[in-house]
Amino acid sequence: MPEYLQEITALTMRWVRRLSREKFSMLFTLVQPMLFWLIFFGNLFQRAADAQVVQAPSYISFLAAGVVVMTVLNNGLAGGVDLLFDKENGFLERLMATPIRRTSIVLSRFLFVMTITSLQVLVILGVAFLFGVRPATGLAGVAVILFIGLLFGVGLTAISMALAFSVKSHGDFFSVLGFLSLPMIFLSSALVPLAAMPTWMSVLARFNPMTWAIDAVRPLILSGWADALPRVGLVVMIMVAFDALCLYGSARAFRRAMG
Amino acid sequence: MDRAVTIEVSKLGKVYDGLTAITDLSFQVFAGEIFGLLGPNGAGKSTTLRILITVVRPTAGHATVLGHDVTTETDRVRSLIGYVPQERAIDRFLTGREHLLLLGALYHLPKHETIRRIEEVLKLVDLEAQADRLARTYSGGMKRKLDIACGLLPNPRVLFLDEPTLGLDVQSRLRIWDYVRGLRARGITIVMTTNYLDEADQLCDRLAIIDGGRIKTIGSPTELKAALGGDVVSLTVGAAEIPRLTTLASALKGLPAIRAIRPTASGMELRVESSEKALPAVLETVSRLAIRLEFIEYHRPRLEDVFVAHTGHAIREEFPKTEEP
């Protein structure tokens, strides 16, 4: 057990070190786009969005939940990228030739991606706060939001890592990623509530786990515990099923790649 | 001669998604030697190496390293070996020292032991001055040194090197060869892949020539060359004469002194019993056919000739020009 811990710590520290060397690219590629969505999209649609339809004091307060979950989505889907590069340049093989448990590599990545995602979610909520979005459920609500983010993120990161281990080239990886991420956002309640969508889109959106995550985060920000709790309960169940499915599906790819 | 066997490979085979990478490979590596797997790209030498370092599972046969099976006792094997992958396997955003610290933890060394060993291996490969620079600022030779340092950190009894001098300049190559010989002097058994004939010839104590996933021959470079016997005569003709080479070949084929003929880009190579006997006959035939020779040369068999004799082709696709030292 102490050996296991030593491996996971060392591998996680490697991701942290890398991040500290790539500060700028990290800042620009991950944090900024999400803040743009919140700040520009949120304020831009302030008057275009009907308060009756979004049922929120301002569009930005409606959008905050969507941007939080979008952050989780993007970080999760991109979570396997570094392993992909490790696989392509042979670094992964170097790690595999050492007497470590195979799961350490995957776990260190989960740990890192989840930590970064949580920090980014806090930044998003902080910026939303500056625009007057006060989470109705307070700090406890923020903790629940982070928890929902973690649950969703685990499944997404698992998919991403499995994809990273399975694709032939990183071109394939990024095209699958690009293909997935926008429809996931539009076919969810991130930008518009389900009730206001064309029927066919709202039907599809209901099959999107992202919708369920957003619909639990949103009342935590907008209305309060009474509204939020049933939805939180529901999303926890859905996410556990989603994660189980993703982990089960990826385990095959992990085993194949890691022998 | 009774020598301790470090690696035992028996009827090893690997099929990837229906494609056969290696078939029925058997060989032994003895303690304290530099053993080379020589072959062109795609011959199966990397697959063999990857099976031995436990990152690829064989689909047939088995292999042991220091008596431990590479498929069932993976952790034992992993903790006894060091691996030096090809140069790209470096994290550009870590310093050299950080690579070594990471590996120290992955080999479960206590921190103070890792630090002590890092100083030792950095000194050995002469990378102390650059240890705290990011790896992306390293030259090819420095990356290679870091690779070797990483491979040595676990204090391995067997070190595996994958194409150790691929793409390096001449000085760096020679330096790497020196390190590798130094490691042998310290009692480390070394297994390396290479597609450089000169490297196999000068560095390896014994080598296996692999082609098409099979071992063609095994032995020390000297043995292999001696076993070939005779000499190699190489003829070079002018461009205008190239169409007539087939005529020349069929005329030469009948001569008793000639064992084998292989066409090259601008002439042919003949394996002969002895050049003293063959040369007059060859020259006589050439002048009878009125073919103008640009160049004729003969030498004792080189490793290149050994390779050709056992595989039927040169190690590289393009025919190497006849090179004279």
Coordinates of C-alpha atoms in Angstrom, one line a residue:
Chain A
M1 CA 0.0 0.0 0.0
P2 CA 2.7 2.6 0.8
E3 CA 4.3 1.6 -2.5
Y4 CA 1.0 2.2 -4.3
L5 CA 0.7 5.6 -2.7
Q6 CA 4.3 6.5 -3.6
E7 CA 3.6 5.6 -7.3
I8 CA 0.4 7.6 -7.4
T9 CA 1.9 10.6 -5.7
A10 CA 4.9 10.7 -8.0
L11 CA 2.8 10.3 -11.2
T12 CA 0.4 13.0 -10.0
M13 CA 3.2 15.3 -9.2
R14 CA 4.5 14.9 -12.7
W15 CA 1.2 16.3 -14.1
V16 CA 1.4 19.1 -11.6
R17 CA 5.0 19.9 -12.6
R18 CA 4.0 19.8 -16.3
L19 CA 1.2 22.2 -15.6
S20 CA 3.5 24.6 -13.8
R21 CA 5.7 24.6 -16.9
E22 CA 2.8 25.1 -19.3
K23 CA 1.0 27.8 -17.3
F24 CA 0.1 30.0 -20.2
S25 CA -1.1 27.3 -22.6
M26 CA -3.2 25.9 -19.7
L27 CA -4.6 29.3 -18.9
F28 CA -5.5 30.1 -22.5
T29 CA -6.8 26.8 -23.7
L30 CA -8.8 25.7 -20.7
V31 CA -9.8 28.5 -18.4
Q32 CA -10.3 31.3 -20.8
P33 CA -12.8 29.8 -23.3
M34 CA -15.1 28.9 -20.5
L35 CA -14.9 32.4 -19.0
F36 CA -15.6 33.8 -22.5
W37 CA -18.8 31.8 -22.7
L38 CA -19.9 33.0 -19.3
I39 CA -18.9 36.7 -19.7
F40 CA -19.6 37.3 -23.3
F41 CA -22.4 34.9 -24.0
G42 CA -24.0 35.5 -20.6
N43 CA -24.0 39.3 -21.0
L44 CA -24.7 39.3 -24.8
F45 CA -27.9 37.3 -24.4
Q46 CA -29.1 39.2 -21.3
R47 CA -31.8 41.0 -23.3
A48 CA -32.2 38.5 -26.1
A49 CA -33.1 35.8 -23.6
D50 CA -36.6 36.0 -22.2
A51 CA -36.6 35.9 -18.4
Q52 CA -39.9 34.1 -18.5
V53 CA -38.3 31.3 -20.5
V54 CA -35.1 30.9 -18.6
Q55 CA -36.8 31.5 -15.3
A56 CA -33.8 33.3 -13.8
P57 CA -33.1 36.9 -12.7
S58 CA -30.5 37.3 -15.5
Y59 CA -29.3 35.2 -18.4
I60 CA -25.8 35.0 -16.9
S61 CA -27.2 33.5 -13.7
F62 CA -29.0 30.9 -15.8
L63 CA -25.9 30.2 -17.9
A64 CA -23.6 29.8 -14.9
A65 CA -24.7 26.2 -14.3
G66 CA -24.2 25.4 -18.0
V67 CA -20.7 26.9 -18.1
V68 CA -19.8 25.0 -14.9
V69 CA -20.8 21.7 -16.5
M70 CA -19.3 22.6 -19.8
T71 CA -16.0 23.1 -18.0
V72 CA -16.3 19.6 -16.6
L73 CA -17.2 18.3 -20.0
N74 CA -14.2 19.9 -21.7
N75 CA -11.7 19.0 -19.1
G76 CA -13.0 15.5 -18.9
L77 CA -13.0 14.9 -22.6
A78 CA -9.5 16.3 -22.9
G79 CA -8.3 14.4 -19.8
G80 CA -6.7 11.6 -21.8
V81 CA -4.7 13.9 -24.1
D82 CA -1.5 13.8 -22.1
L83 CA -1.6 10.0 -21.9
L84 CA -2.1 10.0 -25.7
F85 CA 1.1 11.9 -26.1
D86 CA 2.8 9.6 -23.5
K87 CA 1.6 6.7 -25.6
E88 CA 2.8 8.2 -28.9
N89 CA 6.3 9.2 -27.7
G90 CA 6.9 6.0 -25.8
F91 CA 7.0 7.6 -22.3
L92 CA 4.0 5.3 -21.3
E93 CA 6.1 2.3 -22.2
R94 CA 8.9 3.6 -20.1
L95 CA 6.4 3.8 -17.2
M96 CA 5.0 0.3 -18.0
A97 CA 8.5 -1.2 -17.8
T98 CA 8.7 -0.2 -14.1
P99 CA 7.3 -2.4 -11.3
I100 CA 4.2 -0.3 -10.7
R101 CA 0.5 -1.1 -10.6
R102 CA -1.1 -0.3 -13.9
T103 CA -3.9 1.5 -12.2
S104 CA -1.5 4.1 -10.8
I105 CA -1.1 5.7 -14.2
V106 CA -4.9 6.0 -14.7
L107 CA -5.6 7.0 -11.1
S108 CA -3.0 9.7 -11.1
R109 CA -4.6 11.2 -14.2
F110 CA -8.1 11.0 -12.6
L111 CA -6.8 12.7 -9.5
F112 CA -5.1 15.5 -11.5
V113 CA -8.0 16.2 -13.9
M114 CA -10.5 16.2 -11.1
T115 CA -8.4 18.7 -9.0
I116 CA -7.9 21.0 -11.9
T117 CA -11.6 20.8 -12.9
S118 CA -12.7 21.7 -9.4
L119 CA -10.4 24.7 -9.3
Q120 CA -11.7 25.9 -12.6
V121 CA -15.3 25.4 -11.5
L122 CA -14.5 27.6 -8.5
V123 CA -13.0 30.2 -10.8
I124 CA -16.2 30.2 -13.0
L125 CA -18.4 30.5 -9.9
G126 CA -16.1 33.3 -8.6
V127 CA -16.4 35.3 -11.9
A128 CA -20.2 34.7 -11.9
F129 CA -20.2 36.0 -8.4
L130 CA -18.6 39.2 -9.7
F131 CA -21.5 39.5 -12.2
G132 CA -24.0 39.2 -9.3
V133 CA -24.7 35.5 -9.4
R134 CA -25.1 34.5 -5.7
P135 CA -25.5 30.7 -5.3
A136 CA -28.9 30.3 -3.4
T137 CA -27.6 27.3 -1.5
G138 CA -24.4 29.0 -0.3
L139 CA -21.0 27.3 0.2
A140 CA -22.6 24.0 0.9
G141 CA -24.3 24.3 -2.5
V142 CA -20.9 25.0 -4.0
A143 CA -19.5 21.8 -2.4
V144 CA -22.4 19.8 -3.9
I145 CA -21.8 21.4 -7.3
L146 CA -18.1 20.3 -7.1
F147 CA -19.3 16.8 -6.2
I148 CA -21.6 16.6 -9.2
G149 CA -18.8 17.9 -11.3
L150 CA -16.5 15.1 -10.0
L151 CA -19.1 12.4 -10.7
F152 CA -19.6 13.6 -14.2
G153 CA -15.9 14.1 -14.8
V154 CA -14.8 10.6 -13.8
G155 CA -16.9 9.1 -16.6
L156 CA -15.8 11.6 -19.1
T157 CA -12.1 11.2 -18.2
A158 CA -12.4 7.5 -18.4
I159 CA -13.9 7.8 -22.0
S160 CA -11.1 10.1 -22.9
M161 CA -8.4 7.9 -21.6
A162 CA -9.9 4.8 -23.3
L163 CA -10.0 6.8 -26.5
A164 CA -6.4 7.9 -26.1
F165 CA -5.3 4.3 -25.6
S166 CA -7.4 3.0 -28.6
V167 CA -6.9 5.5 -31.4
K168 CA -4.2 5.0 -34.0
S169 CA -3.2 8.6 -34.2
H170 CA -3.8 11.8 -32.2
G171 CA -5.5 13.3 -35.3
D172 CA -8.3 10.7 -34.7
F173 CA -8.5 11.6 -31.1
F174 CA -9.0 15.2 -31.7
S175 CA -11.5 14.7 -34.4
V176 CA -13.6 12.5 -32.2
L177 CA -13.3 15.1 -29.4
G178 CA -14.3 17.9 -31.7
F179 CA -17.2 15.9 -33.0
L180 CA -18.5 15.1 -29.5
S181 CA -18.1 18.3 -27.6
L182 CA -20.3 20.9 -29.5
P183 CA -23.4 18.7 -30.0
M184 CA -23.1 17.7 -26.3
I185 CA -23.3 21.3 -25.4
F186 CA -26.1 22.3 -27.8
L187 CA -28.1 19.2 -27.0
S188 CA -28.2 20.0 -23.3
S189 CA -29.9 22.5 -21.1
A190 CA -26.7 24.5 -20.9
L191 CA -27.9 27.5 -23.1
V192 CA -31.7 27.1 -23.1
P193 CA -34.0 25.2 -20.8
L194 CA -35.4 22.0 -22.2
A195 CA -39.0 23.4 -22.2
A196 CA -37.9 26.1 -24.6
M197 CA -36.2 23.8 -27.1
P198 CA -37.7 22.3 -30.3
T199 CA -39.2 19.0 -29.3
W200 CA -36.7 16.8 -31.2
M201 CA -33.8 18.6 -29.6
S202 CA -35.3 18.4 -26.1
V203 CA -35.9 14.7 -26.6
L204 CA -32.2 14.2 -27.6
A205 CA -31.1 16.4 -24.7
R206 CA -32.9 14.2 -22.2
F207 CA -30.5 11.4 -23.2
N208 CA -27.5 13.6 -22.5
P209 CA -26.1 13.1 -19.0
M210 CA -24.9 16.7 -19.2
T211 CA -28.5 17.9 -19.1
W212 CA -29.1 16.1 -15.8
A213 CA -26.0 17.5 -14.3
I214 CA -27.0 21.0 -15.3
D215 CA -30.5 20.6 -14.1
A216 CA -29.2 19.7 -10.7
V217 CA -26.6 22.5 -10.6
R218 CA -29.0 25.2 -11.7
P219 CA -31.4 25.1 -8.8
L220 CA -28.4 25.0 -6.4
I221 CA -27.5 28.4 -7.9
L222 CA -30.9 29.9 -8.7
S223 CA -33.5 28.7 -6.2
G224 CA -32.5 26.7 -3.1
W225 CA -32.3 23.3 -1.4
A226 CA -36.0 22.4 -1.7
D227 CA -35.9 22.6 -5.5
A228 CA -32.4 21.2 -5.8
L229 CA -32.3 18.2 -3.5
P230 CA -34.6 15.9 -5.6
R231 CA -32.6 16.8 -8.7
V232 CA -29.3 16.2 -6.9
G233 CA -30.5 12.8 -5.8
L234 CA -31.5 11.9 -9.3
V235 CA -28.3 13.1 -10.9
V236 CA -26.2 11.2 -8.4
M237 CA -28.0 8.0 -9.4
I238 CA -27.7 8.8 -13.1
M239 CA -24.0 9.7 -12.8
V240 CA -23.2 6.5 -10.8
A241 CA -24.7 4.5 -13.7
F242 CA -22.9 6.7 -16.2
D243 CA -19.6 6.3 -14.5
A244 CA -20.1 2.5 -14.1
L245 CA -20.8 2.3 -17.8
C246 CA -17.8 4.5 -18.8
L247 CA -15.4 2.7 -16.5
Y248 CA -16.6 -0.7 -17.6
G249 CA -16.2 0.3 -21.2
S250 CA -12.8 1.8 -20.8
A251 CA -11.4 -1.0 -18.7
R252 CA -11.1 -3.1 -21.8
A253 CA -9.1 -0.4 -23.5
F254 CA -6.9 0.0 -20.4
R255 CA -6.2 -3.7 -20.2
R256 CA -5.4 -3.9 -23.9
A257 CA -3.0 -1.0 -23.7
M258 CA -1.4 -1.9 -20.4
G259 CA -1.2 -5.7 -20.8
Chain B
M1 CA 31.8 -23.4 -22.5
D2 CA 29.5 -23.2 -19.5
R3 CA 28.2 -19.7 -19.0
A4 CA 25.4 -18.4 -16.8
V5 CA 22.3 -17.9 -18.8
T6 CA 20.6 -14.5 -18.0
I7 CA 17.8 -14.6 -20.6
E8 CA 16.3 -17.7 -22.0
V9 CA 13.9 -17.3 -25.0
S10 CA 12.0 -20.4 -26.2
K11 CA 9.8 -20.7 -29.3
L12 CA 8.6 -17.1 -28.8
G13 CA 5.8 -15.9 -31.1
K14 CA 3.7 -12.8 -31.3
V15 CA 0.7 -12.1 -33.5
Y16 CA -0.8 -8.6 -33.5
D17 CA -4.4 -8.5 -34.9
G18 CA -3.7 -11.3 -37.3
L19 CA -0.3 -9.9 -38.3
T20 CA 2.7 -12.1 -37.4
A21 CA 5.5 -10.0 -35.8
I22 CA 7.8 -12.9 -34.7
T23 CA 7.7 -16.6 -35.1
D24 CA 9.4 -19.4 -33.2
L25 CA 12.2 -17.3 -31.7
S26 CA 14.7 -19.1 -29.5
F27 CA 18.0 -17.8 -28.1
Q28 CA 20.0 -17.3 -24.9
V29 CA 21.7 -14.3 -23.5
F30 CA 24.7 -15.0 -21.3
A31 CA 25.6 -13.1 -18.1
G32 CA 27.8 -10.1 -18.7
E33 CA 27.6 -9.9 -22.5
I34 CA 26.3 -7.4 -24.9
F35 CA 23.7 -9.2 -27.0
G36 CA 22.4 -7.5 -30.2
L37 CA 19.2 -8.1 -32.1
L38 CA 20.1 -6.9 -35.6
G39 CA 17.6 -6.5 -38.4
P40 CA 15.9 -4.0 -40.6
N41 CA 12.9 -2.0 -39.4
G42 CA 9.9 -4.2 -38.9
A43 CA 12.0 -7.3 -38.6
G44 CA 10.5 -8.1 -35.1
K45 CA 13.4 -7.0 -32.9
S46 CA 11.5 -4.3 -31.1
T47 CA 8.6 -6.8 -30.5
T48 CA 11.1 -9.2 -29.0
L49 CA 12.6 -6.5 -26.8
R50 CA 9.1 -5.4 -25.6
I51 CA 8.2 -9.0 -24.7
L52 CA 11.4 -9.3 -22.6
I53 CA 10.7 -6.0 -20.8
T54 CA 7.2 -7.3 -20.0
V55 CA 5.2 -4.6 -21.8
V56 CA 4.0 -6.9 -24.6
R57 CA 2.6 -10.4 -24.0
P58 CA 3.8 -13.1 -26.4
T59 CA 1.1 -15.2 -28.1
A60 CA 3.4 -18.3 -28.2
G61 CA 6.4 -19.7 -26.4
H62 CA 7.9 -18.2 -23.3
A63 CA 10.9 -16.3 -22.0
T64 CA 12.6 -15.8 -18.7
V65 CA 14.9 -13.1 -17.5
L66 CA 17.2 -14.1 -14.6
G67 CA 15.0 -17.1 -14.2
H68 CA 11.7 -15.2 -13.9
D69 CA 9.0 -15.6 -16.5
V70 CA 8.2 -12.4 -18.4
T71 CA 4.5 -13.1 -18.5
T72 CA 3.7 -14.5 -15.0
E73 CA 6.4 -12.8 -12.8
T74 CA 6.2 -9.4 -14.5
D75 CA 6.9 -7.3 -11.3
R76 CA 10.0 -9.4 -10.5
V77 CA 11.4 -9.0 -14.0
R78 CA 10.6 -5.3 -14.0
S79 CA 12.4 -4.6 -10.8
L80 CA 15.5 -6.4 -12.0
I81 CA 15.9 -4.7 -15.4
G82 CA 16.4 -1.3 -16.8
Y83 CA 15.0 0.0 -20.1
V84 CA 16.3 2.6 -22.4
P85 CA 13.6 3.4 -25.0
Q86 CA 14.2 5.4 -28.1
E87 CA 15.1 9.0 -27.7
R88 CA 11.6 10.5 -28.0
A89 CA 10.4 8.9 -24.8
I90 CA 11.2 12.0 -22.8
D91 CA 8.9 14.5 -21.1
R92 CA 9.9 17.8 -22.5
F93 CA 8.4 19.7 -19.6
L94 CA 10.4 17.9 -16.9
T95 CA 14.1 18.4 -16.1
G96 CA 16.5 15.6 -16.3
R97 CA 16.6 15.3 -12.5
E98 CA 12.8 15.2 -12.3
H99 CA 12.7 12.3 -14.7
L100 CA 15.0 10.4 -12.4
L101 CA 13.1 11.4 -9.3
L102 CA 9.9 10.1 -10.9
L103 CA 11.5 6.8 -11.8
G104 CA 13.0 6.5 -8.3
A105 CA 9.5 6.6 -6.9
L106 CA 8.2 4.1 -9.4
Y107 CA 10.9 1.7 -8.4
H108 CA 9.8 2.3 -4.8
L109 CA 13.2 3.6 -3.7
P110 CA 13.4 5.6 -0.5
K111 CA 13.9 9.3 -1.2
H112 CA 17.5 9.5 0.1
E113 CA 18.5 6.4 -1.9
T114 CA 17.0 7.9 -5.1
I115 CA 19.0 11.1 -4.5
R116 CA 22.2 9.2 -3.9
R117 CA 21.7 7.1 -7.1
I118 CA 20.7 10.1 -9.2
E119 CA 24.1 11.7 -8.4
E120 CA 25.8 8.5 -9.3
V121 CA 24.1 7.9 -12.6
L122 CA 24.3 11.6 -13.6
K123 CA 28.0 11.4 -13.0
L124 CA 28.3 8.2 -15.0
V125 CA 26.7 9.6 -18.1
D126 CA 28.2 13.0 -17.6
L127 CA 25.0 15.0 -17.4
E128 CA 25.4 16.7 -14.0
A129 CA 25.7 20.2 -15.5
Q130 CA 22.4 19.9 -17.4
A131 CA 20.4 17.9 -14.9
D132 CA 18.2 20.9 -13.9
R133 CA 17.4 22.1 -17.3
L134 CA 14.1 21.2 -19.0
A135 CA 14.5 18.2 -21.3
R136 CA 13.2 20.2 -24.2
T137 CA 16.4 22.2 -24.3
Y138 CA 18.5 19.0 -24.5
S139 CA 20.4 18.0 -27.7
G140 CA 19.9 14.5 -29.1
G141 CA 23.0 13.3 -27.3
M142 CA 22.0 14.7 -24.0
K143 CA 18.5 13.1 -24.3
R144 CA 20.3 9.8 -24.9
K145 CA 22.4 10.3 -21.8
L146 CA 19.3 11.0 -19.8
D147 CA 17.7 7.8 -21.2
I148 CA 20.7 5.8 -20.2
A149 CA 20.7 7.4 -16.7
C150 CA 17.0 6.5 -16.4
G151 CA 17.7 2.9 -17.4
L152 CA 20.5 2.7 -14.8
L153 CA 18.7 4.2 -11.9
P154 CA 17.1 1.0 -10.7
N155 CA 20.6 -0.5 -10.6
P156 CA 19.6 -3.2 -13.0
R157 CA 21.2 -6.5 -13.6
V158 CA 20.1 -6.5 -17.2
L159 CA 19.8 -3.3 -19.3
F160 CA 17.6 -3.2 -22.5
L161 CA 18.5 -0.6 -25.1
D162 CA 16.2 0.1 -28.0
E163 CA 18.2 1.4 -31.0
P164 CA 20.6 3.3 -28.7
T165 CA 22.3 5.4 -31.3
L166 CA 19.4 6.0 -33.8
G167 CA 19.8 9.4 -35.4
L168 CA 22.8 10.5 -33.4
D169 CA 25.9 12.2 -34.8
V170 CA 29.2 10.3 -35.0
Q171 CA 30.7 11.6 -31.8
S172 CA 27.6 10.9 -29.7
R173 CA 27.5 7.4 -31.1
L174 CA 31.0 6.7 -30.2
R175 CA 30.4 8.0 -26.7
I176 CA 27.3 5.9 -26.2
W177 CA 29.3 2.9 -27.3
D178 CA 31.9 3.7 -24.7
Y179 CA 29.2 4.0 -22.0
V180 CA 27.7 0.6 -23.0
R181 CA 31.1 -1.0 -22.8
G182 CA 31.6 0.6 -19.5
L183 CA 28.4 -0.9 -18.2
R184 CA 29.4 -4.4 -19.4
A185 CA 32.6 -3.8 -17.4
R186 CA 30.5 -3.3 -14.3
G187 CA 28.9 -6.7 -14.9
I188 CA 25.6 -5.6 -16.4
T189 CA 24.2 -7.8 -19.1
I190 CA 23.0 -5.7 -22.1
V191 CA 20.5 -6.5 -24.7
M192 CA 20.1 -4.1 -27.5
T193 CA 18.4 -3.7 -30.9
T194 CA 20.0 -2.1 -33.8
N195 CA 19.8 -1.7 -37.5
Y196 CA 23.3 -0.5 -37.9
L197 CA 25.7 -3.1 -39.0
D198 CA 28.8 -1.3 -37.7
E199 CA 27.2 -1.0 -34.3
A200 CA 26.4 -4.7 -34.2
D201 CA 29.9 -5.5 -35.4
Q202 CA 31.8 -3.3 -33.0
L203 CA 29.7 -3.3 -29.9
C204 CA 28.0 -6.6 -29.6
D205 CA 29.7 -9.7 -28.2
R206 CA 27.0 -11.9 -29.8
L207 CA 24.1 -11.1 -32.0
A208 CA 21.0 -12.6 -33.6
I209 CA 20.1 -11.5 -37.1
I210 CA 16.4 -11.2 -37.3
D211 CA 14.5 -10.8 -40.5
G212 CA 10.8 -11.3 -41.2
G213 CA 10.1 -12.2 -37.6
R214 CA 12.6 -15.1 -37.6
I215 CA 16.1 -15.6 -36.3
K216 CA 18.4 -16.2 -39.3
T217 CA 21.6 -16.8 -37.4
I218 CA 23.2 -16.3 -34.0
G219 CA 26.8 -15.9 -33.1
S220 CA 29.6 -13.5 -32.4
P221 CA 30.4 -11.1 -35.2
T222 CA 33.7 -12.9 -35.7
E223 CA 32.2 -16.3 -35.8
L224 CA 29.5 -15.3 -38.2
K225 CA 32.0 -13.8 -40.6
A226 CA 34.3 -16.8 -40.3
A227 CA 31.4 -19.2 -40.9
L228 CA 30.7 -17.5 -44.1
G229 CA 34.2 -18.4 -45.4
G230 CA 35.9 -17.3 -48.5
D231 CA 35.9 -13.8 -49.8
V232 CA 33.6 -11.3 -51.4
V233 CA 34.4 -9.8 -54.7
S234 CA 32.5 -6.7 -55.8
L235 CA 32.3 -5.4 -59.4
T236 CA 31.2 -2.0 -60.4
V237 CA 30.4 -1.1 -64.0
G238 CA 29.7 2.1 -65.8
A239 CA 26.0 3.1 -66.3
A240 CA 26.2 2.1 -70.0
E241 CA 27.1 -1.5 -69.1
I242 CA 24.3 -2.1 -66.6
P243 CA 21.9 -3.7 -69.1
R244 CA 24.6 -6.4 -69.8
L245 CA 25.0 -7.4 -66.1
T246 CA 22.5 -10.3 -66.6
T247 CA 24.7 -11.7 -69.4
L248 CA 27.7 -11.4 -67.1
A249 CA 25.9 -13.0 -64.2
S250 CA 24.9 -16.1 -66.2
A251 CA 28.4 -16.4 -67.6
L252 CA 29.9 -16.2 -64.1
K253 CA 27.4 -18.6 -62.6
G254 CA 29.1 -21.5 -64.3
L255 CA 32.5 -20.8 -62.8
P256 CA 33.5 -23.3 -60.1
A257 CA 35.2 -20.7 -57.9
I258 CA 31.9 -18.7 -57.4
R259 CA 29.4 -19.6 -54.7
A260 CA 26.8 -16.9 -54.9
I261 CA 26.0 -13.8 -57.0
R262 CA 24.0 -10.8 -55.8
P263 CA 23.2 -7.8 -58.0
T264 CA 23.8 -4.4 -56.6
A265 CA 22.8 -1.0 -57.9
S266 CA 25.8 -0.6 -60.2
G267 CA 27.3 -4.0 -60.5
M268 CA 27.3 -7.2 -58.5
E269 CA 28.8 -9.0 -55.5
L270 CA 30.3 -12.4 -55.7
R271 CA 30.9 -14.7 -52.8
V272 CA 33.9 -16.8 -53.8
E273 CA 36.0 -19.6 -52.3
S274 CA 39.1 -17.6 -52.5
S275 CA 39.7 -14.3 -54.3
E276 CA 43.1 -15.5 -55.5
K277 CA 41.5 -18.2 -57.5
A278 CA 38.3 -16.4 -58.5
L279 CA 39.7 -13.1 -59.6
P280 CA 41.6 -14.3 -62.8
A281 CA 38.5 -16.3 -63.8
V282 CA 36.2 -13.3 -63.2
L283 CA 38.4 -10.9 -65.1
E284 CA 38.8 -13.4 -68.0
T285 CA 35.0 -13.7 -68.3
V286 CA 34.6 -9.9 -68.1
S287 CA 37.0 -9.3 -70.9
R288 CA 35.6 -12.1 -73.0
L289 CA 32.3 -10.4 -72.9
A290 CA 34.0 -7.0 -73.5
I291 CA 32.3 -5.4 -70.5
R292 CA 34.1 -2.4 -69.2
L293 CA 34.7 -2.5 -65.4
E294 CA 35.0 0.7 -63.5
F295 CA 36.0 -0.9 -60.3
I296 CA 36.8 -4.2 -58.8
E297 CA 37.5 -4.9 -55.2
Y298 CA 37.6 -7.9 -52.9
H299 CA 37.5 -8.2 -49.1
R300 CA 37.0 -10.7 -46.3
P301 CA 33.4 -11.2 -45.4
R302 CA 31.9 -8.3 -43.5
L303 CA 28.9 -8.3 -41.2
E304 CA 27.0 -6.9 -44.2
D305 CA 27.9 -9.9 -46.2
V306 CA 26.8 -12.2 -43.4
F307 CA 23.4 -10.4 -43.3
V308 CA 23.0 -10.7 -47.0
A309 CA 24.0 -14.4 -47.0
H310 CA 21.4 -15.2 -44.3
T311 CA 18.5 -13.0 -45.4
G312 CA 19.0 -12.8 -49.2
H313 CA 18.8 -9.0 -49.1
A314 CA 20.7 -5.9 -47.8
I315 CA 19.7 -4.5 -44.5
R316 CA 18.5 -1.3 -46.1
E317 CA 16.3 -1.1 -49.1
E318 CA 18.7 1.0 -51.2
F319 CA 21.8 -0.8 -52.1
P320 CA 24.8 0.5 -50.1
K321 CA 27.6 1.8 -52.2
T322 CA 30.8 -0.3 -51.9
E323 CA 32.6 1.5 -49.1
E324 CA 36.3 1.2 -48.6
P325 CA 37.8 2.0 -45.3

